[in-house]
Coordinates of C-alpha atoms (C1' of nucleotides) in Angstrom, one line a residue:
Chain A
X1 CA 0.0 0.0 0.0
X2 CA 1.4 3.6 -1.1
X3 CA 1.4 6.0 1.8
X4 CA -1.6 8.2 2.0
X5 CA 0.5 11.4 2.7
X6 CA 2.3 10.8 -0.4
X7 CA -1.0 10.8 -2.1
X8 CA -1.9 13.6 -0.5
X9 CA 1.2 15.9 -1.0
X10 CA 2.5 14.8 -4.6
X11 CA -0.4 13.1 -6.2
X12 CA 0.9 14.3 -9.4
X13 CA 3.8 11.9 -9.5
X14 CA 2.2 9.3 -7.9
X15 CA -0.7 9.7 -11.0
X16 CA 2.5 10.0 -13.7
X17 CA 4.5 6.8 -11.7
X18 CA 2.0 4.5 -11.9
X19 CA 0.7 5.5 -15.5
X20 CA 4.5 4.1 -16.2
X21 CA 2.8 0.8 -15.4
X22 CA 0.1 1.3 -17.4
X23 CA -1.9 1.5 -14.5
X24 CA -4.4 4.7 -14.6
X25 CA -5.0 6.2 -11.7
X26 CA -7.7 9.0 -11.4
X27 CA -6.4 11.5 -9.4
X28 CA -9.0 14.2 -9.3
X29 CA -11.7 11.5 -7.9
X30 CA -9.5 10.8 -5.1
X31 CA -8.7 14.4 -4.0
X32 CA -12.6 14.6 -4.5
X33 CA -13.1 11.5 -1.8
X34 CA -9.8 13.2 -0.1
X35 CA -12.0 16.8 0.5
X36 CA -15.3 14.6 1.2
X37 CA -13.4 12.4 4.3
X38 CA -11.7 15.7 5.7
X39 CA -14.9 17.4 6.1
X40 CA -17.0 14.4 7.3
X41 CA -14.3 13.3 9.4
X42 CA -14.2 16.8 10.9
X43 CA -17.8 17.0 11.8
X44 CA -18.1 13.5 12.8
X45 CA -15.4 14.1 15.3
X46 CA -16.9 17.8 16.1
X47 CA -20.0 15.9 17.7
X48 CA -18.4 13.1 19.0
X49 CA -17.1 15.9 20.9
X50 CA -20.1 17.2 21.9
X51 CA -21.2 13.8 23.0
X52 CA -18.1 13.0 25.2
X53 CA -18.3 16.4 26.5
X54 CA -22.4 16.3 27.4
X55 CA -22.3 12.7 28.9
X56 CA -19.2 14.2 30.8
X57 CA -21.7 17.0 32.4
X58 CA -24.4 14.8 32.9
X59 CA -22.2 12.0 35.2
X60 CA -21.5 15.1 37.0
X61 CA -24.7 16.6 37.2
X62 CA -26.1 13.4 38.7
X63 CA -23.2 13.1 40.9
X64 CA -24.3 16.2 42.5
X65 CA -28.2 15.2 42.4
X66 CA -29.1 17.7 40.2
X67 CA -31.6 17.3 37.7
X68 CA -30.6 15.9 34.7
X69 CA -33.5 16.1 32.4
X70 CA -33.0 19.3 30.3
X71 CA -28.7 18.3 29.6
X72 CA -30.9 14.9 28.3
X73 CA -32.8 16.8 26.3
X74 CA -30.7 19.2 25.0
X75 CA -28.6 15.6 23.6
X76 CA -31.8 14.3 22.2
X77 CA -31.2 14.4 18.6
X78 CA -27.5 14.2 18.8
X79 CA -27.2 10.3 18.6
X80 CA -29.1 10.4 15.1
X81 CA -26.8 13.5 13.7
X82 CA -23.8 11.6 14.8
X83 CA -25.0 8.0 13.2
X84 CA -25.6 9.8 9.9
X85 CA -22.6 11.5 9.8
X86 CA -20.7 8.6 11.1
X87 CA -22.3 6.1 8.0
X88 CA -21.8 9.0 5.4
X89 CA -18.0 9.1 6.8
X90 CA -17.7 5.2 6.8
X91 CA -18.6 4.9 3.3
X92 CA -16.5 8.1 2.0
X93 CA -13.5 5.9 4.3
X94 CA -14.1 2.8 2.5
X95 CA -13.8 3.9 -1.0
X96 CA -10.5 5.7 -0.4
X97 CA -8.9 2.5 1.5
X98 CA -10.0 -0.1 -1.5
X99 CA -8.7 2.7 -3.1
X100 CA -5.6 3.3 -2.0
X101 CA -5.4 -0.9 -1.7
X102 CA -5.9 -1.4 -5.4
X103 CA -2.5 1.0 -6.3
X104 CA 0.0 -1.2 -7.1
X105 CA 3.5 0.2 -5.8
X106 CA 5.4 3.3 -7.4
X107 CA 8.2 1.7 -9.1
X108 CA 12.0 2.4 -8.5
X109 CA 13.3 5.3 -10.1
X110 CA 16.2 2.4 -11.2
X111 CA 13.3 0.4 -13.1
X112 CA 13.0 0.8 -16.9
X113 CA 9.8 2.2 -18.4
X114 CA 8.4 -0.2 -20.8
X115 CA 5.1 -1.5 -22.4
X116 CA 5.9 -5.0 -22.0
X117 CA 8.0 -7.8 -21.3
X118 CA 9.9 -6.9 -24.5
X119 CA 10.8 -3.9 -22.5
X120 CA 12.9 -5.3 -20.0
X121 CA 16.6 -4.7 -19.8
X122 CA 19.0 -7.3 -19.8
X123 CA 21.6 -7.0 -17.0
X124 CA 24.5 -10.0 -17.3
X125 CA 24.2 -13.0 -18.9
X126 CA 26.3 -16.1 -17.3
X127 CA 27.7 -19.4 -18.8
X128 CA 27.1 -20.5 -22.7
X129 CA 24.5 -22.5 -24.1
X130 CA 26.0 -26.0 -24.6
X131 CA 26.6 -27.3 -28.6
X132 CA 25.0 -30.2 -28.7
X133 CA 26.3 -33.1 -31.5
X134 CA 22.8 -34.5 -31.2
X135 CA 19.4 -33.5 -31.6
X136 CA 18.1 -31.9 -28.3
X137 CA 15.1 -33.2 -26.8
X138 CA 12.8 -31.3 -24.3
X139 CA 12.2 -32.2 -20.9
X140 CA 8.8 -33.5 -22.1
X141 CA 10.1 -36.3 -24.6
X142 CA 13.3 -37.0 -22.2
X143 CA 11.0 -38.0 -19.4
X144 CA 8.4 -39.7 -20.7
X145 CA 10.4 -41.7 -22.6
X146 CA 12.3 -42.9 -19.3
X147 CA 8.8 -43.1 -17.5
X148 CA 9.6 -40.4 -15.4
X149 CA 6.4 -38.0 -16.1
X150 CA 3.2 -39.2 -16.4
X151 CA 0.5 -36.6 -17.5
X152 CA -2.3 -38.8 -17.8
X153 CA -2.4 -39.7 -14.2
X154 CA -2.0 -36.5 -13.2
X155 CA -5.4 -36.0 -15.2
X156 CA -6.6 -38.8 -13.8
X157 CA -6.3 -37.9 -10.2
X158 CA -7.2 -34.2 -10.5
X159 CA -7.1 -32.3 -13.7
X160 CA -5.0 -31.0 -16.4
X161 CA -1.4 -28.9 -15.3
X162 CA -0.7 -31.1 -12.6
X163 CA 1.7 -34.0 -12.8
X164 CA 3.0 -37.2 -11.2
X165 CA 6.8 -37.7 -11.5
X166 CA 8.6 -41.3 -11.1
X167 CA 11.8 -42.9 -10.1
X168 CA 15.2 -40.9 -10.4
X169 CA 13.2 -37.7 -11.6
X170 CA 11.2 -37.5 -8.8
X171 CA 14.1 -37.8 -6.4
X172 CA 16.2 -35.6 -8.7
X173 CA 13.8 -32.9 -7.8
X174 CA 14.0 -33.8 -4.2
X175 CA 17.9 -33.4 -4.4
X176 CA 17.6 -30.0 -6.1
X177 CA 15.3 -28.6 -3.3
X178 CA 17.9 -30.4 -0.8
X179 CA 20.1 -28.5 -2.2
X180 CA 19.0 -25.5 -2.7
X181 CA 18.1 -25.0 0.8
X182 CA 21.5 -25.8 2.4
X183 CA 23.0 -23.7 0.4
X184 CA 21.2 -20.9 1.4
X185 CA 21.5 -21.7 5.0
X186 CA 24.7 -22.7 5.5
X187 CA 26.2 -20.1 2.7
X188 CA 23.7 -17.2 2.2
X189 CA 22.7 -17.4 6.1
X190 CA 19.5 -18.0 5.6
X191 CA 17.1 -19.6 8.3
X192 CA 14.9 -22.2 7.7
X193 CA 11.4 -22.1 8.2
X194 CA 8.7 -24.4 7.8
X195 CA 5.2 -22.7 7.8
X196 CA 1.2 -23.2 7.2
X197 CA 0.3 -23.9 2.8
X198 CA -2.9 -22.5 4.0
X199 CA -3.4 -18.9 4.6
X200 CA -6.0 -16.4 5.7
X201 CA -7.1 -13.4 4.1
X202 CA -5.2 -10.9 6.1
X203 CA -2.0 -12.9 4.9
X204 CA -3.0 -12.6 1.2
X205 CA -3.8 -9.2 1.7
X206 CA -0.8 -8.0 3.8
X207 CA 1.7 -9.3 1.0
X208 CA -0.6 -7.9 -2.1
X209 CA -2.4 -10.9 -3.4
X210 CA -5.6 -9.4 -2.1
X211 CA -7.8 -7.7 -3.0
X212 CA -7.2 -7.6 -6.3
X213 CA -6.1 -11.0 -8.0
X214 CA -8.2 -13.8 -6.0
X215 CA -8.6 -15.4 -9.5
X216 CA -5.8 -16.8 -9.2
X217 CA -5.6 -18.4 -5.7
X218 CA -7.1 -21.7 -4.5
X219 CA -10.0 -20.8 -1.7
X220 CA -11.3 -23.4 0.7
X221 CA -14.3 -24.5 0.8
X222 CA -15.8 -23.2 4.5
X223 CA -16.3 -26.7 6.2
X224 CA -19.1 -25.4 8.4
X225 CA -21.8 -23.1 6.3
X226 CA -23.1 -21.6 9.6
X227 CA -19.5 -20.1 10.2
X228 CA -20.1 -16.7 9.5
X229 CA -16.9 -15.3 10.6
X230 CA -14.8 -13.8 8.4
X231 CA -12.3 -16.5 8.1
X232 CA -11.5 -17.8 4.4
X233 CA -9.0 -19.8 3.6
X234 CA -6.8 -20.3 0.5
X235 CA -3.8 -22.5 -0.2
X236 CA -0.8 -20.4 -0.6
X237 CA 0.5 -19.0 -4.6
X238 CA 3.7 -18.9 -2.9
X239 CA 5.7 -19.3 0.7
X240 CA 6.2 -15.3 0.0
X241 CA 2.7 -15.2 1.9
X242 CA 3.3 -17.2 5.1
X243 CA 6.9 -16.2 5.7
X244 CA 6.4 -12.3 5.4
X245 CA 3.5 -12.2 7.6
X246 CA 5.5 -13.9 10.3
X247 CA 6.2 -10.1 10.5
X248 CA 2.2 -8.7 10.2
X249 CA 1.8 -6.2 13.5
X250 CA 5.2 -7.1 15.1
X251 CA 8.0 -4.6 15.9
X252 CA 11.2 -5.7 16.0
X253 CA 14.4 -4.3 16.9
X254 CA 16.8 -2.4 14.7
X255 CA 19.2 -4.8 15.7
X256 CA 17.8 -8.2 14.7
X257 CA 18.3 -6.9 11.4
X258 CA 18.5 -7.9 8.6
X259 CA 16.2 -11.0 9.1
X260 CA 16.6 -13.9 6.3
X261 CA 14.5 -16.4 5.8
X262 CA 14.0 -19.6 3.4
X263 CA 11.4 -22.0 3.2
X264 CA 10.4 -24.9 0.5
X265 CA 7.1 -25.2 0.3
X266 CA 4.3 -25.8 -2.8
X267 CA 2.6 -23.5 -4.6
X268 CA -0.6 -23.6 -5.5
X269 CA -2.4 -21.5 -8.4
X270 CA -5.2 -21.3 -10.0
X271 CA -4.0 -18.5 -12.4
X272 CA -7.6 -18.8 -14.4
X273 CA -5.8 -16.6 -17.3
X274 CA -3.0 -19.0 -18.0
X275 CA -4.6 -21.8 -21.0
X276 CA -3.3 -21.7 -23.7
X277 CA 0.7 -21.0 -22.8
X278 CA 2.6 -23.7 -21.7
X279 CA 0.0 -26.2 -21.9
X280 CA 2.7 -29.4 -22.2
X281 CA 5.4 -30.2 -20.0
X282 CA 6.6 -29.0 -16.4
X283 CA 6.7 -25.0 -17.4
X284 CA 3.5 -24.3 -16.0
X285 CA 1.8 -26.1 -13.0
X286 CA -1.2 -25.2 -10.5
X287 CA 1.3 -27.2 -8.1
X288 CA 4.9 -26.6 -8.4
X289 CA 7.9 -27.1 -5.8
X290 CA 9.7 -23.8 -4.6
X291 CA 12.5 -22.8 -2.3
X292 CA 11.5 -19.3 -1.7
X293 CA 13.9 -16.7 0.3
X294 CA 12.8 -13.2 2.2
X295 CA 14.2 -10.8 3.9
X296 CA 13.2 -7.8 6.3
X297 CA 16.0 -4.9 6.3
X298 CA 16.3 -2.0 7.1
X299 CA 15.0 1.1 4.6
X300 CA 18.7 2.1 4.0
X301 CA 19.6 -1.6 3.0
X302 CA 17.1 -2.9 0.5
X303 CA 18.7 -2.2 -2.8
X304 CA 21.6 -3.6 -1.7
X305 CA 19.7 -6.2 0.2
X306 CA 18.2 -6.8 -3.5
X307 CA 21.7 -6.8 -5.2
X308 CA 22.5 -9.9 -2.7
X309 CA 19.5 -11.4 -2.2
X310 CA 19.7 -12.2 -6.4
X311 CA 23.0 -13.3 -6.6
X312 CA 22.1 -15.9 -3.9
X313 CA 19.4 -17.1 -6.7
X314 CA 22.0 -16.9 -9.2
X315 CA 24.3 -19.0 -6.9
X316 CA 22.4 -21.9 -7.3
X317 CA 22.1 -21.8 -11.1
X318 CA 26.0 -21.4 -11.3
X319 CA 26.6 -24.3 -8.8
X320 CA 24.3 -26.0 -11.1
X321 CA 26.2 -25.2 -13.8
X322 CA 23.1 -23.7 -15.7
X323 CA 23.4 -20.9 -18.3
X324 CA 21.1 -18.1 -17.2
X325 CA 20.5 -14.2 -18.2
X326 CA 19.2 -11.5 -15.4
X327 CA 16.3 -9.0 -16.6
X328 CA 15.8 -6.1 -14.7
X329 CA 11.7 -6.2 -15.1
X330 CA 10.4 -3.3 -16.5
X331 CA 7.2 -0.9 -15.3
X332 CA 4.8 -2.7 -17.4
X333 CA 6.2 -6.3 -16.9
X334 CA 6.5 -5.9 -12.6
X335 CA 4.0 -7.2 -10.2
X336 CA 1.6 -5.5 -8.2
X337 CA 3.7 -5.0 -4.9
X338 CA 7.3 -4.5 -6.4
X339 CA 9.3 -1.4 -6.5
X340 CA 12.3 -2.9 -8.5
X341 CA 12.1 -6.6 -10.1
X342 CA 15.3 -9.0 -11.1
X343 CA 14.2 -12.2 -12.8
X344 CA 16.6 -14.3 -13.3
X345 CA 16.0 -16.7 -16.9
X346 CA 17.5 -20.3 -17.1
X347 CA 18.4 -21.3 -21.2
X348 CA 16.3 -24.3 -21.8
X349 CA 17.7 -26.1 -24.9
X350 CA 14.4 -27.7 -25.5
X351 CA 12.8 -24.6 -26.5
X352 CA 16.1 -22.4 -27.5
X353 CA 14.8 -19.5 -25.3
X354 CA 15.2 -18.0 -21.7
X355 CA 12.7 -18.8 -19.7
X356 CA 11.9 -17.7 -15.9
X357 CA 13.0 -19.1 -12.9
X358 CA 13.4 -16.9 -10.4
X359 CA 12.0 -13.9 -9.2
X360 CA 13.4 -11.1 -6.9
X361 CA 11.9 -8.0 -5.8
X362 CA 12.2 -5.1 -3.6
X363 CA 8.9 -4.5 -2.0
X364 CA 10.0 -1.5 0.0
X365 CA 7.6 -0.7 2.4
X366 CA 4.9 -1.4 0.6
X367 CA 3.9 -5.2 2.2
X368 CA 4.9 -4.0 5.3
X369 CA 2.6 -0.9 5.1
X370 CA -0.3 -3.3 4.6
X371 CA 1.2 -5.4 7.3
X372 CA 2.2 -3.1 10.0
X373 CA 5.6 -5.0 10.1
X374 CA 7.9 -2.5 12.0
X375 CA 11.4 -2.0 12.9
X376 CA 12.7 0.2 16.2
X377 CA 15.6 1.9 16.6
X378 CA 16.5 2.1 20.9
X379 CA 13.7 4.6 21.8
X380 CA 12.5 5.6 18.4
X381 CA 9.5 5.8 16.8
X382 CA 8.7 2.7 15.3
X383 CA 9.4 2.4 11.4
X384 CA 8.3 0.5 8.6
X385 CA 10.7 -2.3 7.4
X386 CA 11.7 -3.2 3.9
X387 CA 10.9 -6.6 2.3
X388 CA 12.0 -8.3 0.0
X389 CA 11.7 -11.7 -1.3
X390 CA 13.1 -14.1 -4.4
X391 CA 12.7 -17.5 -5.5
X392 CA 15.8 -19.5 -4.8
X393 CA 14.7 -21.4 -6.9
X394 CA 11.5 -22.6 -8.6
X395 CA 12.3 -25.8 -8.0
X396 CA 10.2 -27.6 -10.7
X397 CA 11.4 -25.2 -14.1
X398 CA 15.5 -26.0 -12.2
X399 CA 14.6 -29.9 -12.8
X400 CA 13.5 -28.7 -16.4
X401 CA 16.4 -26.9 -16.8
X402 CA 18.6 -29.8 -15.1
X403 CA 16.8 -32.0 -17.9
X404 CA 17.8 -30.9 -20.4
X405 CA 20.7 -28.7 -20.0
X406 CA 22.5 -32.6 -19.0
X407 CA 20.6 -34.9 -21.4
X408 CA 23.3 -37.1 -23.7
X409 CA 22.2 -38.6 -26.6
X410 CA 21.4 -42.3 -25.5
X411 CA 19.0 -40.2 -23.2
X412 CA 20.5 -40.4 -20.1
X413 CA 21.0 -37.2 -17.6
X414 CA 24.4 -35.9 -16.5
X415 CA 23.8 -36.0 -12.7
X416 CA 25.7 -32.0 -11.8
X417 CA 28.4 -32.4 -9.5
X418 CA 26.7 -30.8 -6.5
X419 CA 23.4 -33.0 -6.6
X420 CA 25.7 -36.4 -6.4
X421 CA 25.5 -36.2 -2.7
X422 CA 22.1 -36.0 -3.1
X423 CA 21.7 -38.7 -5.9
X424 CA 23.4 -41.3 -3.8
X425 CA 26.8 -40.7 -5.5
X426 CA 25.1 -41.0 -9.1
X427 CA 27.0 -40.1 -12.2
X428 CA 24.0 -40.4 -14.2
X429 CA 20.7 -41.1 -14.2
Chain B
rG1 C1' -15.2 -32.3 18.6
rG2 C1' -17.0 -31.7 24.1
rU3 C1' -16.8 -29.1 28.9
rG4 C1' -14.9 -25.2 31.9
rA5 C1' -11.8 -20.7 32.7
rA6 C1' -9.6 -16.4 30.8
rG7 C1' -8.1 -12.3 27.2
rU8 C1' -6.7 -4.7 30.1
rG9 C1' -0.7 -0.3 28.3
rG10 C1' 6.7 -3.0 27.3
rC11 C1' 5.5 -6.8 31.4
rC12 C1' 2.5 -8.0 36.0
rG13 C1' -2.1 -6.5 37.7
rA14 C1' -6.7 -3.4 39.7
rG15 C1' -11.2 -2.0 37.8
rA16 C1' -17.8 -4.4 37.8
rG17 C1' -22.1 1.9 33.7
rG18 C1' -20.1 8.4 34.6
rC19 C1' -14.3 12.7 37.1
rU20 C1' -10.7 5.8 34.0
rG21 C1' -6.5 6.7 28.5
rA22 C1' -7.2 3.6 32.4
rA23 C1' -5.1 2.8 40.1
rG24 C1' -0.7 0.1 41.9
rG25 C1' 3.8 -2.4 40.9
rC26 C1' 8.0 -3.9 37.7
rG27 C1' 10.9 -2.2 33.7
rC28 C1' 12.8 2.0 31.0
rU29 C1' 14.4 7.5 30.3
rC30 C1' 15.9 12.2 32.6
rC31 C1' 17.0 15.0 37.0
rC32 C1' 18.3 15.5 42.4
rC33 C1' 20.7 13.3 46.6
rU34 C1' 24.3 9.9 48.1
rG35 C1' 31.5 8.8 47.5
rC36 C1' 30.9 3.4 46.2
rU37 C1' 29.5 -3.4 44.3
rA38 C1' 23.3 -0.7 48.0
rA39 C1' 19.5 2.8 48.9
rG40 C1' 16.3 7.3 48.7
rG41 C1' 13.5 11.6 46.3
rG42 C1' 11.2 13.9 41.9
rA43 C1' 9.5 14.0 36.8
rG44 C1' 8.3 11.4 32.5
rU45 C1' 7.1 6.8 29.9
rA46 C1' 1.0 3.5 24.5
rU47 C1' -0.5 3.5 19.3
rA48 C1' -3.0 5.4 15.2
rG49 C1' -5.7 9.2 12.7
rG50 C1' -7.8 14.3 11.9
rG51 C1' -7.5 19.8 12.5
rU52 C1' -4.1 24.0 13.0
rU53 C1' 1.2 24.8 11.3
rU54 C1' 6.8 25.9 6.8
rG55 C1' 7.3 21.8 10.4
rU56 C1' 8.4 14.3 12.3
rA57 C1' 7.7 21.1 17.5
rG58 C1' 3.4 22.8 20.2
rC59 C1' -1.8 23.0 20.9
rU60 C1' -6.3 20.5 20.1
rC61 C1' -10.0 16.7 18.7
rU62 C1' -11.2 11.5 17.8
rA63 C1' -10.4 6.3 18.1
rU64 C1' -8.3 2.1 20.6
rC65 C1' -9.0 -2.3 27.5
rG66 C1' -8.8 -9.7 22.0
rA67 C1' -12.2 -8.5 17.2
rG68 C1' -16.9 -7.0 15.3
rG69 C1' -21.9 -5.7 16.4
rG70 C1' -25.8 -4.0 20.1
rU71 C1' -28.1 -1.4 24.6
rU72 C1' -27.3 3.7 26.8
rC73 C1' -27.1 10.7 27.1
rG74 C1' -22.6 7.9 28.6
rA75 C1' -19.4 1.0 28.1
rA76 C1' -12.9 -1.7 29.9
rU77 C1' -17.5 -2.5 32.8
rC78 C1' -24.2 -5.0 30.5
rC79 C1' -25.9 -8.2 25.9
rC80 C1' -24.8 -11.0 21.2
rU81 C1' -21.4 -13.2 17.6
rC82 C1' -16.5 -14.5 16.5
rC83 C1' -11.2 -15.2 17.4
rU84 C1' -7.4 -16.7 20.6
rU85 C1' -5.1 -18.9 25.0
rC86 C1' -5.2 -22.3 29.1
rA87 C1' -7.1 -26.9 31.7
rC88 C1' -9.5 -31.6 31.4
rC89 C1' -12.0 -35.3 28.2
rG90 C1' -12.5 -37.5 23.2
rC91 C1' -10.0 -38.6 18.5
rC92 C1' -5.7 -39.0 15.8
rA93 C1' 0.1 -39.1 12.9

RNA sequence: GGUGAAGUGGCCGAGAGGCUGAAGGCGCUCCCCUGCUAAGGGAGUAUAGGGUUUGUAGCUCUAUCGAGGGUUCGAAUCCCUCCUUCACCGCCA
């Protein structure tokens, strides 16, 4: 969420930043809303006032035994005033918050404009794409062939874009997230966390998924129809949701900081938009694997925070041995929350392109404004904190990647030096 | 899932319709006294929002005693719903 003041004092640029992500804000409807809150605020508050002060008198006046009857009087009418200006103050409150909640974050000043994903600005490029002496396969064809994927089932058992892997890939995938997560812990200091794949709609909302893209999360089913509590459930898009709202309405102290944290979990989502791209193969799941890392830092911190927090991503693609390029996401092409996006692109040979598999952003304060997630420094005011968060990495498009980046003619897969340990010593699978 | 108890400021803890934004204690900050591994005295010590303002200063108003509703001129106090915690029972990995 963008700070109100800001709004308030420089709604110009906020109007001209977000029109850079083709988002179009109307700025003269919310000073409009802005003038209608101020004054009903001002004379809802005016006879609260009057109320306080009245019932003050009247205690009094019946302390003393006096009669009371012409102070109640004289209130009579004040109760319906103050409900009517209360309501018409409510409503005028509401708009501006779902609002306000429905602006997507001002970007970086560092982040290209662009009109799409064609936009986005190529940062480094590591390792070459391996010359094959053999016609590449893609990871479709190398594992069904071995009996490693089988679509159907996954059909069978649920629906389409989920799938049931076998034998060494499925434990291939196991020794990537494995390794993925030591790594980060014992290299990039991370610390592990295991947390809830179901969430509540404060969590969605506090890191951005709510209100505005519920079409693409699973929601529970309420399991008792009389509960009429606000309590909805949905499984979570990404560990992103649990782990920063370990931080929702706590204060922590400046010097805790920074705060890492990883966590493999499963993602879950519905994405109704998505038929039609990616339909075969592993690219594009409702259920994938992901080692996801976040951070809490301190305002000063973040872009560097950023800097490192994507090279620990990178990390794993280099230990893997894994050609990638880094994109520095442009206006158009960055997600709701995100200030400044790096996405990090694995070369699949299978499909001679780049293709995403990671994701790191810079929120700023913009979750934590939603989340009341707060820093103090000694006696200070408390502040908001930065977050940040990246996939290290997608754990499903890295066994893609792994695929057939490794696969040798006969078929076979190059097991990567670091995932032996993991692969029982294998050369190959 | 069942039964019972409870949720008050950084922490502990009073409070049972009106002068309570909230006694008292602990902790913390500043000052005074004291020359010593101690004690005493004083002051201060929640958060958010609005108005005023060049101002994150001051003044002022509002809201907040788990959350949301309700009753009332007036609610931390009464009523309803929900959430959470604890205890015991049941069930389970």
């Amino acid at each position: 969420m963008l700070d109100v003041k800001l709004l308030r004092t420089d709604l110009d640029r906020v109007v001209a930043k977000l029109a850079t992500r083709g988002f179009s804000f109307d700025g003269t409807k919310f000073e409009q809303l802005e003038q209608q809150r101020k004054d009903l605020q001002m004379q809802t508050e005016q006879l609260q006032a009057q109320r306080n002060q009245s019932a003050k008198a009247i205690g009094k006046a019946k302390a003393q035994g006096e009669d009371v009857q012409p102070l109640l009087d004289a209130v009579a009418d004040l109760g319906e005033q103050l409900e009517k200006a209360k309501s018409a103050f409510d409503q005028v409150q509401q708009e501006l918050d779902s609002m306000l909640a429905s602006l997507p974050n001002l970007p970086d000043d560092s982040t290209p404009v662009g009109q799409s994903e064609d936009d986005n600005v190529e940062i480094k490029r590591w390792g070459k794409p391996r010359e094959f002496d053999f016609e590449v396969k893609d990871h479709v064809e190398l594992s069904e062939q071995r009996g490693w994927y089988d679509n159907e089932a996954a059909t069978k058992l649920t629906s389409a874009r989920f799938s049931v892997l076998k034998g060494s890939m499925a434990r291939l995938q196991r020794a990537l997230t494995q390794f993925m997560l030591d790594t980060h812990i014992n290299e990039h200091h991370y610390e592990e966390v295991y947390v809830p794949y179901i969430v509540n709609q404060d969590s969605l909302y506090g890191t951005g998924q709510l209100p505005k893209f519920a079409a693409d999360l699973y929601k529970l089913e309420k399991h008792d129809e009389h509960d009429t509590s606000d309590r909805d459930l949905y499984l979570i898009p990404t560990a992103e949701v649990p782990i920063t709202n370990l931080m929702r309405a706590e204060i922590v102290d400046a010097t805790q900081l920074p705060i890492r944290y990883v966590a493999h979990t499963p993602c879950f989502r519905s994405e109704a938009g998505s038929y039609g791209r990616d339909v075969k193969g592993l690219i594009r799941q409702h259920q994938f694997e992901k080692v996801e890392m976040v951070q809490f830092v301190h305002p000063d911190e973040s872009y560097d925070a950023l800097d490192a927090l994507t090279q620990h991503a990178a990390s794993i693609l280099e230990k893997l041995g894994l050609p990638y390029r880094m994109m520095s996401l442009c206006t158009k092409d960055m997600g709701f929350s995100a200030a400044k996006t790096y996405d990090l692109e694995v070369w699949l040979p299978g499909q001679q392109a780049y293709r995403e598999i990671s994701s790191c952003s810079n929120f700023e304060d913009f979750q934590a404004r939603r989340m009341m997630a707060r820093f103090r420094t000694g006696q200070d005011k408390p502040q908001l904190l930065h977050t940040l968060n990246g996939s290290g990495l997608a754990v499903g498009r890295t066994l893609v990647a792994v695929l057939e980046n490794y696969q040798n003619a006969d078929g076979s897969i190059t097991v990567p030096d670091v995932l032996k340990p993991y692969m029982g010593g294998a050369d190959q699978i």
